[in-house]
PDB file of C-alpha atoms in Angstrom:
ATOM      1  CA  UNK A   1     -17.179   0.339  -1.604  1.00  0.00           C
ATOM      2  CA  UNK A   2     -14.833  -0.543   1.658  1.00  0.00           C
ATOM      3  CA  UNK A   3     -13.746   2.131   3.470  1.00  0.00           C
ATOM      4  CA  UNK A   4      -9.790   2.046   4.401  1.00  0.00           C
ATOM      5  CA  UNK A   5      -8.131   2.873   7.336  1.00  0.00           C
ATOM      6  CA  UNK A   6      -4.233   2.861   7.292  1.00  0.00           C
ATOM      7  CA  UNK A   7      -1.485   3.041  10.484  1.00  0.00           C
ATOM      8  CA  UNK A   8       1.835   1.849  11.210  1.00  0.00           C
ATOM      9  CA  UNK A   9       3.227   4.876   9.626  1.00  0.00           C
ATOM     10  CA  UNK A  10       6.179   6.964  11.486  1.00  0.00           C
ATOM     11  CA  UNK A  11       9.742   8.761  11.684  1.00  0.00           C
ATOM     12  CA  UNK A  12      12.306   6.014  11.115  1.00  0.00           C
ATOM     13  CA  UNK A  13      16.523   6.202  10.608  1.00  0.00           C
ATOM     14  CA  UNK A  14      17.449   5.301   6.992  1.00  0.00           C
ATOM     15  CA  UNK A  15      17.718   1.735   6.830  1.00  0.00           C
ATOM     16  CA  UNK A  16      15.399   0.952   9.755  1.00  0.00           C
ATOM     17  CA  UNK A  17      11.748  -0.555   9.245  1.00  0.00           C
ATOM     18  CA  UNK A  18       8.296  -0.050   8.924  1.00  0.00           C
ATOM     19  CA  UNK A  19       4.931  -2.077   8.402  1.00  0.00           C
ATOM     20  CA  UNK A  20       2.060  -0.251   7.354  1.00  0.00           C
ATOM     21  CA  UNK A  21      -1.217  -1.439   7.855  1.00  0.00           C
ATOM     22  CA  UNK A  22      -4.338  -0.990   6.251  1.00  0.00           C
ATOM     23  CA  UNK A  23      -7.621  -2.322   7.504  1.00  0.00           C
ATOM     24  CA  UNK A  24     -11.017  -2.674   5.455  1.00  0.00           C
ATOM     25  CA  UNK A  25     -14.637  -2.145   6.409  1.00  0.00           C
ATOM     26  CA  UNK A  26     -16.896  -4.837   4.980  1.00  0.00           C
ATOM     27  CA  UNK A  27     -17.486  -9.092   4.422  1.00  0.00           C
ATOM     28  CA  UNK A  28     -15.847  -8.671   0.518  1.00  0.00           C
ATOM     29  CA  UNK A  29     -12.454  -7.353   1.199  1.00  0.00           C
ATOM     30  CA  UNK A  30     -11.005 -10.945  -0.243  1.00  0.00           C
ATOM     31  CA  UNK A  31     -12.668  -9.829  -3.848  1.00  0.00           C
ATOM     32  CA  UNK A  32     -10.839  -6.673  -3.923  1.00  0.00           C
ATOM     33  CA  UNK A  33      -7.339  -6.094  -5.348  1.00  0.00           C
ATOM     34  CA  UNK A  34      -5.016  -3.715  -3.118  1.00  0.00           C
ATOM     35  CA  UNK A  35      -2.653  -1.582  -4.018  1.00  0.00           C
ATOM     36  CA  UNK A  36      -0.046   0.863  -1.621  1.00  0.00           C
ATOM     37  CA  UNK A  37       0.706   4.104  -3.321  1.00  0.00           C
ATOM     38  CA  UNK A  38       2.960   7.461  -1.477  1.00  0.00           C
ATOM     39  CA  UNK A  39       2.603  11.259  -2.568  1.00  0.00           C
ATOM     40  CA  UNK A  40       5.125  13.461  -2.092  1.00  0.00           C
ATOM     41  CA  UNK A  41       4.263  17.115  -2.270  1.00  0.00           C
ATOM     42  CA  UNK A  42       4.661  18.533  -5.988  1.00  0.00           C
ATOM     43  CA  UNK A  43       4.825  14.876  -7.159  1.00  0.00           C
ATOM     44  CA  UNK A  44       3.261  12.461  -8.862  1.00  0.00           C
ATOM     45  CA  UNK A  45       1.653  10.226  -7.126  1.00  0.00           C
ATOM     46  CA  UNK A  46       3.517   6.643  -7.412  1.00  0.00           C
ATOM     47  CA  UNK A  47       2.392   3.178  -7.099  1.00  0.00           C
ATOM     48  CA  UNK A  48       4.454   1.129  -5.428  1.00  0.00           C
ATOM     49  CA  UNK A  49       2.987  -2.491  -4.661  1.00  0.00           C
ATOM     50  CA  UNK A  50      -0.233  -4.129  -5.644  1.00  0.00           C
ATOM     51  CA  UNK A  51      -1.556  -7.686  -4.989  1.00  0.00           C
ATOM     52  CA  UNK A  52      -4.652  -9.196  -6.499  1.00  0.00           C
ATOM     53  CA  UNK A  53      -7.215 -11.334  -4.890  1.00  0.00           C
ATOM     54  CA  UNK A  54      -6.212 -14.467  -3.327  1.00  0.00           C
ATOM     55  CA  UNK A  55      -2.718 -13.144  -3.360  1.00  0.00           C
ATOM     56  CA  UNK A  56      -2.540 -14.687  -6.619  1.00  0.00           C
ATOM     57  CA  UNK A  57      -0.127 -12.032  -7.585  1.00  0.00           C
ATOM     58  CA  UNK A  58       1.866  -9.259  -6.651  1.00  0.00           C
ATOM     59  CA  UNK A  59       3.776  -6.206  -7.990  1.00  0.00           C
ATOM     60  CA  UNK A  60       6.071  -3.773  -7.086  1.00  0.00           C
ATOM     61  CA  UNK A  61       7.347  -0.549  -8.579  1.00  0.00           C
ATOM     62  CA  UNK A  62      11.094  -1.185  -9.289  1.00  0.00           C
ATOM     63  CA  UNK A  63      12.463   1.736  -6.342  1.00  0.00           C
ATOM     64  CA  UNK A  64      11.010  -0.543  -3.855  1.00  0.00           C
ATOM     65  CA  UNK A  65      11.748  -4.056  -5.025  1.00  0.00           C
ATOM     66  CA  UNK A  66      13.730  -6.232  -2.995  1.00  0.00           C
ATOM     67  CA  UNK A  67      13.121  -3.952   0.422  1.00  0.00           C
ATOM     68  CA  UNK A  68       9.356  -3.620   0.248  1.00  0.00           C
ATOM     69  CA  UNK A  69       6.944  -6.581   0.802  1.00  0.00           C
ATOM     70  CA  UNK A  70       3.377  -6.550   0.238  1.00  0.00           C
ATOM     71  CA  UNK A  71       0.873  -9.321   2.044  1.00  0.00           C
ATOM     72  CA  UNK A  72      -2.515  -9.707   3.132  1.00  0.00           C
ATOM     73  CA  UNK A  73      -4.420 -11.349   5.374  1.00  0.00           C
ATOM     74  CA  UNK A  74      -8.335 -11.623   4.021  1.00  0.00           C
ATOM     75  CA  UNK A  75      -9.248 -13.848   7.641  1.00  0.00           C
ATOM     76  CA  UNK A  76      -8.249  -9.662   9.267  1.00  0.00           C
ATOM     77  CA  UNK A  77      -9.352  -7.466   6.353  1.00  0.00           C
ATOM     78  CA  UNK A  78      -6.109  -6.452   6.163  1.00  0.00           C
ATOM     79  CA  UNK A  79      -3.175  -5.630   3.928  1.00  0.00           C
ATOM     80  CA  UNK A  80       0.447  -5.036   5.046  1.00  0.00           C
ATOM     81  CA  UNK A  81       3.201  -3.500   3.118  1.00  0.00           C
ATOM     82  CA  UNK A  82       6.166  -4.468   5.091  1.00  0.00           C
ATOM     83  CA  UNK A  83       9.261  -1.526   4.145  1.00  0.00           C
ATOM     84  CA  UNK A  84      12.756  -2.689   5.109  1.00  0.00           C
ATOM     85  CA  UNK A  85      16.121  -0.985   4.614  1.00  0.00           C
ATOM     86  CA  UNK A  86      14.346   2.273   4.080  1.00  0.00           C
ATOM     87  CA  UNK A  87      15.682   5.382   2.195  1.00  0.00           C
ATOM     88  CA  UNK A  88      15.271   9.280   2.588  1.00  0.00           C
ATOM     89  CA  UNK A  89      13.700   9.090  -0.454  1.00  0.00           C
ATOM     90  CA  UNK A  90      10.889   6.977   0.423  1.00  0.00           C
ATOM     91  CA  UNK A  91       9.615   9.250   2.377  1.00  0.00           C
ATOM     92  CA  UNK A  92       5.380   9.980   1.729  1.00  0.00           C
ATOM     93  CA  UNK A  93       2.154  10.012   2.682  1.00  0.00           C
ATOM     94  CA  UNK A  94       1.287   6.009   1.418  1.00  0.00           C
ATOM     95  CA  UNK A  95      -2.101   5.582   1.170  1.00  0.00           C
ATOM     96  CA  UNK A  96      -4.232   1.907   0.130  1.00  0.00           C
ATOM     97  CA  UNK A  97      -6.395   1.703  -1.736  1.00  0.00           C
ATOM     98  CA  UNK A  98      -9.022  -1.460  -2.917  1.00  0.00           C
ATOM     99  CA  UNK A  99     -10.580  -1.963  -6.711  1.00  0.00           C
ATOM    100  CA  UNK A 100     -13.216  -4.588  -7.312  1.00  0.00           C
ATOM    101  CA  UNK A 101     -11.257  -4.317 -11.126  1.00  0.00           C
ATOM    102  CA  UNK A 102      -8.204  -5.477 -11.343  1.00  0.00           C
ATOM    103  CA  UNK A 103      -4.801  -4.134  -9.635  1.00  0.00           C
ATOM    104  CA  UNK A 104      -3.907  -1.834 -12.588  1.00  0.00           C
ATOM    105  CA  UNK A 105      -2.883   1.928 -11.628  1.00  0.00           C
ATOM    106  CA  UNK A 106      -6.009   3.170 -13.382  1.00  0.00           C
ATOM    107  CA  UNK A 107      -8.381   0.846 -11.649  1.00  0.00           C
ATOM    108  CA  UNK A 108      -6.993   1.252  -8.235  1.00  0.00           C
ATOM    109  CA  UNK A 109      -6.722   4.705  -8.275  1.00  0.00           C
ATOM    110  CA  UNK A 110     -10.450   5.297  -9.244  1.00  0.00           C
ATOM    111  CA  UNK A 111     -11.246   3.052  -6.191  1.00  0.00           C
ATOM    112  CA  UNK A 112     -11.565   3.572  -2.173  1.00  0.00           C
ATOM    113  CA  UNK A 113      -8.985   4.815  -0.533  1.00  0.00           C
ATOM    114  CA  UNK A 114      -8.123   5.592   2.723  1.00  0.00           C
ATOM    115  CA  UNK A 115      -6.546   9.053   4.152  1.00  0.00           C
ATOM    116  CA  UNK A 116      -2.829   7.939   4.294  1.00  0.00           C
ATOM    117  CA  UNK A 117      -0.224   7.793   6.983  1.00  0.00           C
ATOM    118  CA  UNK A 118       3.274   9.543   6.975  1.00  0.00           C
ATOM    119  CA  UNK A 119       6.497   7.678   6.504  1.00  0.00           C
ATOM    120  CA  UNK A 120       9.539   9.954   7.386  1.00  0.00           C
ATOM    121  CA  UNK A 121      12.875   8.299   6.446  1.00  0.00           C
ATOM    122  CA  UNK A 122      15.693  10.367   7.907  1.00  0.00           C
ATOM    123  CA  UNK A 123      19.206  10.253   6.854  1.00  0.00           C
TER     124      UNK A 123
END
């Protein structure tokens, strides 16, 4: 399994921007699928952007589509999820995570993940 390390999260004005970054341990990060989930406190935890290997496809839960971007960069082990005209409501802990599987919520979520970073949106 990689092991995930995520940054880039912060306090930021509603509609301001963020990029979070998450960085992967290991020589087979470009055979995993990523994902970007948040968790707010009492609820459910919500995926909100996946992209498969090779970037051959991407995903995005519809409360972030259109402002939210998600990209990776195999050369850096890295995956970005690039937040733009941000919300109170988006604010979370977002955490990556990686699945040798596929980028379904099931698969991802039973994969590594890293220990999250706080995005604070405030109005």
């Amino acid at each position: 399994q990689v092991q995930l390390v995520e940054s880039g999260g912060g306090l930021v004005q509603a509609g301001g921007s963020l990029r979070l970054s998450c960085v992967a341990s290991g020589r087979t990060f470009s055979t995993y699928a990523m994902g970007w989930f948040r968790q707010v406190p009492g609820k459910e935890r919500e995926l909100v952007a996946t992209i498969s290997w090779r970037s051959a496809s991407t995903y995005y839960a519809d409360s972030v589509k259109g402002r939210f971007t998600i990209s990776r960069d195999d050369s850096k082990n890295t995956v970005y999820l690039q937040m733009s005209s941000l919300k109170p409501e988006d604010t979370a802990v977002y955490y990556c995570a990686a699945s040798r599987i596929s980028t379904t919520y099931a698969a991802l979520t039973s994969g590594s993940w890293g220990q999250g970073t706080q995005v604070t949106v405030s109005s």
